[in-house]
Amino acid sequence: MTVQTLPFSNLIEIDRRSATPVFRQIANGLMNLIRSGKLRPGYQLPASREMAGMMKLNRTTIVAAYEELRIQGWTEVVGKKGMFVSKQLPVINPKTFKAAALDGSVSSEKPDFYRQVSFTRPPFQELKPYQLIINDGYPDQRIAPLNSIFNRYKALLSRAYLHGMLMTGNSAGSLALRTELAAFLSKTRALSIGSENVLVTHGAQLAIFTAASMVLKPGSRVIVGDLNYVLADKLFEQLGATLIKVKVDQHGMDVDEVERICNDSRPDLLYIIPHHHHPTTVTLSAERRMKLLDLIRRYKLPVIEDDYDYDFHYENSPILPLASADHQGYVLYIGSISKTLAPTIRLGYLIGSEDFIWQASKLKQLVEIRGDVLFEESVAQLFSTGEMQRHIRRSVKLYRQRRDQFCDLLAASIGDMAHFTVPQGGMAVWTTFDMEYSIPELSKRLAVKGIYMNDGSLYRYNNDVNGIRLGFASLTDEEVLKFTKALKEVK
């Protein structure tokens, strides 16, 4: 097997007219690459014969250069593996992307030609192979029919008629998947749509971005929950919008406040998660839902309805989305296939009027010419054969059992220091701790035991809440027991 290596013939210049011997020029060139950080401690140099071929030199010249490096302590020979840059040298970071002053000295100023997406940078953390990861609400990919997708993908690779689709596919997504999604959503969510109303995206986050980009411009105003999906908030702000925060309580967003805002001056967009609100998991009440639909029609208020895990409801039938009612085309509906199958399956969708989806597909084409057609076709088969529907039914039954066990054990382990309501659906429990308890400290103590739990900082974005989402759907009974036992020990 050939190991990929740097193009040394382009990095080391040989001057055959120089009084400096060629072998020393090679050695000096390699020293300069080490000093600049292009060759790091532990980097394996090419074998002398390979380097000689690259440099078009005699092998004995390379051997002499390597020996010079070894004698000076720049390299070391490791058994029969070869020659490596010495690990005793200090790590030197490459300077290519660091700002430098004209006089050659390092400048303290950094370039300002690009947008600052975040003004806080977390300290470096070494990634650890955790034994158990507590996420904020993801499905268990171990039970997902991923093999069906991969087998279908391999079968489609040999279909000659699909080769043209790989180059000319619609930026809105595979027609097969859009058709299957339209039928599935019409049946399960009472959406009156066809394939022309569906845009397939790489995850629901891209669907939110696409929809928001079609509506917002610098100076736009967006209504969001006071405690809201953080990445949506940040996305709107990056698009130049101002957030108008509205209270979210146990009955969902305060629609009366939305009305007062619209009476004063209609905002450009409302972003709402009426079903299993993120992060709190509450559901918008029927009364508020009816009033909000009236406001949408009366004020012609554009709405992004994020319905990321509609299918996972346990106590009764899921609440139908706002998009299923008469909204005169002002509700843009977003859902996730990733939340149904696995986090690694990056698929979401955006539902809107035919013209909106057409225009949105042209916008999407600017950043992604087309998606993975074969993958989308493979997922479409899950819907067409009914395997996806069967997977959802099995998952709902299993996740309900896991929710019940998780909440029972969670109450027993930290009931004296935290508060939560058993969620009616979704894949996580919103848990708020008494203010004297530090979630970051709990996170550190669990890490010592090989368990990852985020430190809750994500949910303190512009809020003083001391809460965290604890995902249960991806945990087996044994894993739930291990987590709650550890939590009780470190509290």
Coordinates of C-alpha atoms in Angstrom, one line a residue:
M1 CA 0.0 0.0 0.0
T2 CA 1.4 3.4 -1.0
V3 CA 1.4 6.0 1.8
Q4 CA 0.4 9.5 0.8
T5 CA 3.2 12.0 1.5
L6 CA 4.1 15.6 0.9
P7 CA 5.4 16.8 -2.5
F8 CA 8.9 17.3 -1.2
S9 CA 10.2 18.1 -4.7
N10 CA 8.1 21.2 -4.6
L11 CA 9.0 22.1 -1.0
I12 CA 12.8 21.7 -1.1
E13 CA 14.8 23.7 -3.7
I14 CA 18.0 22.3 -5.0
D15 CA 20.7 24.7 -6.4
R16 CA 23.3 22.6 -8.2
R17 CA 25.5 25.6 -8.7
S18 CA 25.7 26.2 -4.9
A19 CA 28.9 25.4 -3.0
T20 CA 26.7 23.7 -0.4
P21 CA 26.6 19.9 -1.0
V22 CA 23.3 18.6 -2.3
F23 CA 22.8 16.3 0.7
R24 CA 23.2 19.2 3.0
Q25 CA 20.7 21.3 1.0
I26 CA 18.2 18.4 1.4
A27 CA 18.9 18.3 5.2
N28 CA 18.6 22.0 5.5
G29 CA 15.3 22.0 3.5
L30 CA 13.8 19.3 5.8
M31 CA 15.0 21.3 8.9
N32 CA 13.1 24.4 7.5
L33 CA 10.0 22.3 7.0
I34 CA 10.2 21.1 10.6
R35 CA 10.8 24.7 11.9
S36 CA 7.8 26.0 10.0
G37 CA 5.5 23.3 11.4
K38 CA 4.9 21.6 8.1
L39 CA 6.6 18.5 9.5
R40 CA 5.4 17.8 13.0
P41 CA 7.1 15.7 15.7
G42 CA 6.3 12.1 14.9
Y43 CA 6.0 12.6 11.2
Q44 CA 7.4 9.7 9.2
L45 CA 9.7 10.7 6.4
P46 CA 9.6 8.7 3.1
A47 CA 12.0 5.8 2.8
S48 CA 15.3 6.9 1.2
R49 CA 14.5 5.1 -2.0
E50 CA 11.1 6.8 -2.3
M51 CA 12.5 10.2 -1.4
A52 CA 15.3 9.8 -4.0
G53 CA 12.7 9.0 -6.7
M54 CA 10.7 12.2 -5.8
M55 CA 13.8 14.4 -5.7
K56 CA 15.4 12.7 -8.8
L57 CA 18.6 12.2 -6.9
N58 CA 20.9 9.3 -6.1
R59 CA 19.7 7.3 -3.0
T60 CA 23.1 7.7 -1.3
T61 CA 22.5 11.5 -1.3
I62 CA 19.3 11.0 0.6
V63 CA 20.9 8.6 3.0
A64 CA 23.6 11.2 3.8
A65 CA 20.9 13.9 4.3
Y66 CA 18.9 11.6 6.6
E67 CA 22.1 10.8 8.6
E68 CA 22.9 14.5 9.0
L69 CA 19.4 15.1 10.4
R70 CA 19.7 12.1 12.8
I71 CA 23.1 13.3 14.1
Q72 CA 21.8 16.8 14.7
G73 CA 18.8 15.4 16.6
W74 CA 16.1 16.4 14.2
T75 CA 15.0 12.9 13.5
E76 CA 15.1 9.4 15.1
V77 CA 15.0 5.9 13.7
V78 CA 12.2 3.7 15.2
G79 CA 13.0 0.0 14.9
K80 CA 12.2 -1.3 11.5
K81 CA 9.5 1.2 10.9
G82 CA 11.7 4.0 9.5
M83 CA 12.8 7.5 10.2
F84 CA 10.6 10.0 12.1
V85 CA 10.8 13.6 13.0
S86 CA 12.0 13.6 16.7
K87 CA 9.2 13.7 19.2
Q88 CA 11.5 15.6 21.6
L89 CA 11.1 18.8 19.5
P90 CA 8.5 21.4 20.5
V91 CA 5.3 21.4 18.5
I92 CA 5.3 24.3 16.1
N93 CA 2.0 25.4 14.7
P94 CA 1.8 26.3 11.0
K95 CA 1.8 30.0 10.4
T96 CA 0.1 30.0 7.0
F97 CA -3.3 31.2 8.4
K98 CA -1.9 33.4 11.1
A99 CA -1.8 37.1 10.7
A100 CA 1.6 38.7 10.3
A101 CA 2.8 42.3 10.2
L102 CA 4.6 43.7 7.1
D103 CA 7.9 43.7 9.0
G104 CA 7.6 40.0 9.5
S105 CA 6.7 40.1 13.1
V106 CA 3.6 38.4 14.3
S107 CA 0.7 40.8 14.6
S108 CA -1.8 40.7 17.5
E109 CA -4.6 41.7 15.1
K110 CA -6.5 39.1 13.2
P111 CA -8.1 39.5 9.8
D112 CA -11.5 41.1 9.9
F113 CA -12.8 40.4 6.4
Y114 CA -15.1 37.5 7.5
R115 CA -18.2 37.3 9.7
Q116 CA -17.8 36.4 13.3
V117 CA -20.3 33.5 13.8
S118 CA -19.4 33.1 17.4
F119 CA -17.6 35.4 19.9
T120 CA -16.8 32.7 22.4
R121 CA -14.4 29.9 21.9
P122 CA -14.4 27.0 24.4
P123 CA -11.1 25.9 25.8
F124 CA -9.4 23.0 24.1
Q125 CA -10.7 19.7 25.3
E126 CA -9.1 16.4 24.5
L127 CA -11.7 14.0 23.1
K128 CA -12.1 10.9 25.3
P129 CA -13.5 7.5 24.3
Y130 CA -16.5 7.7 26.7
Q131 CA -18.2 4.5 27.7
L132 CA -21.6 6.1 27.6
I133 CA -22.9 9.3 26.0
I134 CA -26.1 11.1 27.2
N135 CA -27.3 13.1 24.2
D136 CA -30.1 15.7 24.2
G137 CA -32.6 13.5 22.4
Y138 CA -31.6 11.3 19.5
P139 CA -32.9 8.0 18.2
D140 CA -31.1 4.7 18.8
Q141 CA -29.4 4.0 15.5
R142 CA -28.8 0.4 16.6
I143 CA -32.4 -0.4 15.9
A144 CA -32.7 1.6 12.6
P145 CA -33.0 -0.3 9.3
L146 CA -29.7 1.1 8.1
N147 CA -28.7 -2.2 6.3
S148 CA -31.8 -1.9 4.1
I149 CA -30.6 1.6 3.0
F150 CA -27.0 0.4 2.3
N151 CA -28.1 -2.7 0.5
R152 CA -30.4 -0.7 -1.7
Y153 CA -27.7 1.9 -2.3
K154 CA -25.3 -0.8 -3.5
A155 CA -28.0 -2.3 -5.8
L156 CA -28.7 1.1 -7.4
L157 CA -25.0 1.7 -8.1
S158 CA -25.2 -0.8 -11.0
R159 CA -28.3 0.7 -12.6
A160 CA -27.2 2.4 -15.7
Y161 CA -30.3 4.6 -16.1
L162 CA -29.5 6.3 -12.8
H163 CA -26.1 7.6 -14.0
G164 CA -27.7 10.5 -15.7
M165 CA -29.6 11.4 -12.5
L166 CA -26.4 11.6 -10.6
M167 CA -25.4 14.6 -12.7
T168 CA -28.7 16.2 -13.5
G169 CA -30.8 15.5 -10.4
N170 CA -33.2 18.1 -9.2
S171 CA -31.8 20.3 -6.4
A172 CA -35.1 19.9 -4.6
G173 CA -34.2 16.2 -4.1
S174 CA -34.9 12.8 -5.5
L175 CA -38.4 12.7 -7.1
A176 CA -38.9 9.2 -5.5
L177 CA -38.2 10.5 -2.0
R178 CA -40.2 13.7 -2.5
T179 CA -43.2 11.6 -3.8
E180 CA -43.0 9.2 -0.9
L181 CA -42.6 12.0 1.7
A182 CA -45.6 13.8 0.3
A183 CA -47.7 10.6 0.6
F184 CA -46.4 9.9 4.1
L185 CA -47.0 13.4 5.4
S186 CA -50.4 13.6 3.8
K187 CA -51.4 10.4 5.6
T188 CA -49.9 11.0 9.0
R189 CA -50.1 14.8 9.3
A190 CA -53.1 15.6 7.1
L191 CA -50.9 17.8 4.9
S192 CA -52.5 18.3 1.5
I193 CA -49.4 18.2 -0.6
G194 CA -47.6 16.6 -3.6
S195 CA -44.0 16.1 -4.5
E196 CA -43.8 19.7 -5.9
N197 CA -44.4 21.0 -2.3
V198 CA -41.3 19.1 -0.9
L199 CA -37.7 20.2 -0.7
V200 CA -35.2 17.6 0.6
T201 CA -32.2 18.8 2.6
H202 CA -29.2 17.5 4.4
G203 CA -30.9 17.6 7.8
A204 CA -33.6 19.8 9.3
Q205 CA -31.1 22.5 10.2
L206 CA -30.4 23.1 6.5
A207 CA -34.2 23.3 6.0
I208 CA -34.5 26.0 8.6
F209 CA -31.6 27.9 7.1
T210 CA -33.1 27.6 3.6
A211 CA -36.6 28.7 4.7
A212 CA -35.2 31.6 6.8
S213 CA -32.9 32.8 4.0
M214 CA -35.9 33.0 1.7
V215 CA -37.7 35.3 4.2
L216 CA -35.2 37.3 6.2
K217 CA -32.8 40.1 5.4
P218 CA -30.7 42.4 7.6
G219 CA -33.0 44.3 10.0
S220 CA -35.8 41.7 9.9
R221 CA -37.6 40.9 13.1
V222 CA -38.3 37.3 14.2
I223 CA -40.5 36.1 17.1
V224 CA -39.0 33.1 19.0
G225 CA -39.6 31.5 22.3
D226 CA -37.7 33.0 25.3
L227 CA -36.2 29.5 25.8
N228 CA -35.7 28.2 22.3
Y229 CA -33.8 26.0 19.9
V230 CA -30.4 27.7 20.2
L231 CA -29.1 27.0 16.7
A232 CA -32.2 28.5 15.1
D233 CA -31.8 31.7 17.2
K234 CA -28.2 32.0 16.2
L235 CA -29.0 31.3 12.5
F236 CA -31.6 34.1 12.4
E237 CA -29.1 36.5 14.0
Q238 CA -26.5 35.6 11.5
L239 CA -28.9 36.5 8.8
G240 CA -29.1 39.9 10.3
A241 CA -32.5 39.6 12.1
T242 CA -33.4 40.8 15.5
L243 CA -35.0 38.3 17.9
I244 CA -38.3 39.2 19.7
K245 CA -38.5 36.7 22.6
V246 CA -41.9 35.5 23.8
K247 CA -42.6 33.5 26.9
V248 CA -43.0 29.7 26.7
D249 CA -44.9 28.1 29.6
Q250 CA -46.4 24.6 30.1
H251 CA -49.0 25.4 27.4
G252 CA -46.5 26.5 24.8
M253 CA -45.7 29.9 23.4
D254 CA -47.8 32.9 24.7
V255 CA -50.0 33.6 21.7
D256 CA -51.5 36.6 23.3
E257 CA -48.1 38.2 23.4
V258 CA -47.7 37.3 19.7
E259 CA -50.9 39.1 19.0
R260 CA -49.7 42.2 20.9
I261 CA -46.5 42.3 18.9
C262 CA -48.4 41.9 15.6
N263 CA -50.8 44.7 16.6
D264 CA -47.9 47.0 17.1
S265 CA -45.9 46.1 14.0
R266 CA -46.1 42.8 12.2
P267 CA -42.8 41.0 12.4
D268 CA -41.2 39.3 9.4
L269 CA -41.3 35.8 10.8
L270 CA -42.5 33.6 13.6
Y271 CA -40.4 30.5 14.5
I272 CA -42.3 28.0 16.6
I273 CA -42.0 24.4 17.7
P274 CA -45.6 23.7 18.7
H275 CA -45.1 20.0 19.2
H276 CA -42.5 18.8 21.7
H277 CA -40.9 22.3 22.0
H278 CA -37.1 22.4 22.1
P279 CA -35.8 22.3 24.7
T280 CA -38.7 22.1 27.2
T281 CA -40.8 19.4 25.3
V282 CA -44.1 21.2 26.0
T283 CA -46.9 21.2 23.4
L284 CA -48.9 24.2 22.3
S285 CA -52.4 23.9 23.7
A286 CA -55.4 23.6 21.4
E287 CA -56.8 27.0 22.4
R288 CA -53.5 28.7 21.6
R289 CA -53.1 26.8 18.4
M290 CA -56.5 27.9 17.1
K291 CA -55.8 31.6 18.0
L292 CA -52.4 31.4 16.4
L293 CA -53.8 30.1 13.1
D294 CA -56.2 33.1 13.2
L295 CA -53.3 35.5 13.7
I296 CA -51.4 33.9 10.8
R297 CA -54.3 34.4 8.4
R298 CA -55.2 37.9 9.8
Y299 CA -51.7 39.4 9.7
K300 CA -50.4 37.3 6.8
L301 CA -47.6 36.3 9.2
P302 CA -44.9 34.0 7.7
V303 CA -44.2 31.0 10.1
I304 CA -41.5 28.4 10.2
E305 CA -43.0 25.4 12.0
D306 CA -40.3 23.1 13.2
D307 CA -41.8 19.6 13.8
Y308 CA -38.6 17.7 14.3
D309 CA -39.9 14.6 16.0
Y310 CA -43.7 14.5 15.3
D311 CA -43.9 10.7 15.1
F312 CA -42.8 10.0 18.7
H313 CA -45.8 10.7 20.9
Y314 CA -46.7 8.2 23.6
E315 CA -49.8 9.2 25.6
N316 CA -52.2 9.9 22.7
S317 CA -52.2 10.7 19.0
P318 CA -49.8 13.4 18.0
I319 CA -51.2 17.0 17.7
L320 CA -51.6 17.8 14.0
P321 CA -49.2 20.5 12.8
L322 CA -50.3 24.1 12.1
A323 CA -49.5 23.3 8.5
S324 CA -52.4 20.9 8.3
A325 CA -54.9 23.7 8.8
D326 CA -55.9 26.6 6.5
H327 CA -52.9 29.0 6.6
Q328 CA -53.1 30.5 3.1
G329 CA -49.5 29.4 2.3
Y330 CA -47.9 31.3 5.2
V331 CA -46.7 28.2 7.2
L332 CA -43.4 26.6 6.2
Y333 CA -43.3 23.1 7.7
I334 CA -40.0 21.5 8.6
G335 CA -39.3 17.9 9.6
S336 CA -36.4 15.5 10.1
I337 CA -35.7 12.0 8.9
S338 CA -32.5 12.0 10.9
K339 CA -34.6 12.1 14.1
T340 CA -36.5 9.0 12.9
L341 CA -33.6 6.9 11.9
A342 CA -30.2 8.0 13.2
P343 CA -28.1 11.1 13.7
T344 CA -25.7 10.0 10.9
I345 CA -28.6 10.0 8.4
R346 CA -28.5 13.7 7.5
L347 CA -31.9 14.1 5.8
G348 CA -34.7 16.7 6.5
Y349 CA -37.4 18.4 4.5
L350 CA -39.1 21.7 3.9
I351 CA -42.8 21.9 2.9
G352 CA -44.2 25.0 1.3
S353 CA -46.2 26.2 -1.7
E354 CA -45.2 25.1 -5.1
D355 CA -43.6 28.4 -6.0
F356 CA -41.9 28.8 -2.7
I357 CA -40.3 25.3 -3.0
W358 CA -39.2 26.1 -6.6
Q359 CA -37.5 29.3 -5.5
A360 CA -36.0 27.7 -2.4
S361 CA -34.6 24.9 -4.5
K362 CA -32.8 27.5 -6.7
L363 CA -31.4 29.0 -3.5
K364 CA -30.3 25.6 -2.2
Q365 CA -28.6 25.0 -5.6
L366 CA -26.2 27.8 -4.9
V367 CA -24.7 26.0 -1.9
E368 CA -25.5 22.4 -2.9
I369 CA -26.0 21.6 -6.6
R370 CA -27.8 18.4 -5.7
G371 CA -28.0 15.9 -2.8
D372 CA -26.9 12.2 -2.8
V373 CA -29.4 10.9 -5.3
L374 CA -28.7 7.3 -4.7
F375 CA -29.0 7.7 -0.9
E376 CA -32.3 9.6 -1.2
E377 CA -33.6 6.9 -3.6
S378 CA -32.6 4.3 -1.0
V379 CA -34.4 6.0 1.8
A380 CA -37.4 6.4 -0.5
Q381 CA -37.7 2.6 -0.7
L382 CA -38.1 2.4 3.1
F383 CA -41.3 4.4 2.8
S384 CA -42.5 2.6 -0.4
T385 CA -42.1 -0.9 1.2
G386 CA -43.6 0.2 4.5
E387 CA -40.4 -0.6 6.4
M388 CA -40.1 3.0 7.6
Q389 CA -43.6 2.9 9.0
R390 CA -43.0 -0.4 10.8
H391 CA -39.8 1.0 12.2
I392 CA -41.6 4.0 13.6
R393 CA -44.3 1.9 15.2
R394 CA -41.6 -0.3 16.9
S395 CA -39.6 2.7 17.9
V396 CA -42.6 4.4 19.6
K397 CA -43.3 1.3 21.6
L398 CA -39.7 0.9 22.7
Y399 CA -39.0 4.6 23.4
R400 CA -42.2 4.8 25.6
Q401 CA -40.8 1.9 27.7
R402 CA -37.4 3.6 27.9
R403 CA -39.0 6.9 28.8
D404 CA -40.9 5.3 31.7
Q405 CA -37.9 3.5 33.1
F406 CA -35.7 6.6 32.6
C407 CA -38.0 8.9 34.5
D408 CA -38.6 6.5 37.3
L409 CA -34.9 6.0 37.9
L410 CA -34.1 9.7 37.3
A411 CA -36.6 10.7 40.0
A412 CA -35.1 8.2 42.4
S413 CA -31.5 9.4 41.8
I414 CA -31.8 13.2 41.8
G415 CA -35.4 13.9 42.8
D416 CA -34.2 16.0 45.7
M417 CA -32.1 18.4 43.5
A418 CA -33.9 18.6 40.1
H419 CA -37.4 18.9 38.6
F420 CA -38.9 17.5 35.5
T421 CA -42.2 16.6 33.9
V422 CA -42.6 13.2 32.2
P423 CA -42.8 14.2 28.5
Q424 CA -45.8 13.1 26.5
G425 CA -43.5 12.5 23.5
G426 CA -40.1 13.1 22.0
M427 CA -36.8 11.6 23.0
A428 CA -35.6 13.7 25.9
V429 CA -36.5 14.9 29.4
W430 CA -36.2 18.6 30.1
T431 CA -34.6 18.7 33.6
T432 CA -34.0 21.9 35.7
F433 CA -31.7 21.8 38.7
D434 CA -31.9 23.8 41.8
M435 CA -29.6 26.9 41.4
E436 CA -27.2 25.7 44.0
Y437 CA -26.3 22.7 41.9
S438 CA -23.8 23.2 39.1
I439 CA -24.5 21.2 35.9
P440 CA -20.9 21.8 34.6
E441 CA -19.6 20.3 37.8
L442 CA -21.9 17.3 37.5
S443 CA -20.7 16.9 33.9
K444 CA -17.0 16.8 35.0
R445 CA -17.7 14.3 37.7
L446 CA -19.5 12.0 35.3
A447 CA -16.7 12.3 32.8
V448 CA -14.3 10.8 35.4
K449 CA -16.6 7.7 35.4
G450 CA -16.5 7.5 31.6
I451 CA -19.9 9.1 31.0
Y452 CA -20.5 12.1 28.8
M453 CA -23.2 14.6 29.7
N454 CA -23.1 18.1 28.3
D455 CA -22.7 20.9 30.8
G456 CA -26.0 22.7 30.0
S457 CA -24.2 25.8 28.6
L458 CA -26.1 25.4 25.4
Y459 CA -29.4 26.1 27.1
R460 CA -28.1 29.2 29.0
Y461 CA -27.9 31.1 25.8
N462 CA -29.4 34.5 26.7
N463 CA -31.1 32.8 29.7
D464 CA -30.4 32.1 33.3
V465 CA -32.0 28.7 33.3
N466 CA -30.2 25.9 35.1
G467 CA -31.5 23.1 32.9
I468 CA -30.5 20.3 30.5
R469 CA -32.1 18.0 28.1
L470 CA -31.4 14.3 29.0
G471 CA -32.0 12.0 26.0
F472 CA -33.5 8.6 26.9
A473 CA -34.4 7.1 23.5
S474 CA -30.9 5.9 22.6
L475 CA -30.3 4.2 25.9
T476 CA -30.8 0.6 26.7
D477 CA -32.2 -0.5 30.1
E478 CA -28.6 -1.3 31.3
E479 CA -27.3 2.1 30.1
V480 CA -30.1 4.0 31.8
L481 CA -29.3 2.1 35.1
K482 CA -25.6 2.9 34.7
F483 CA -26.2 6.6 34.1
T484 CA -28.7 7.2 36.9
K485 CA -26.6 5.2 39.4
A486 CA -23.5 7.3 38.5
L487 CA -25.6 10.5 38.7
K488 CA -26.7 9.6 42.2
E489 CA -23.1 8.9 43.2
V490 CA -21.7 12.2 41.9
K491 CA -24.5 14.7 42.9

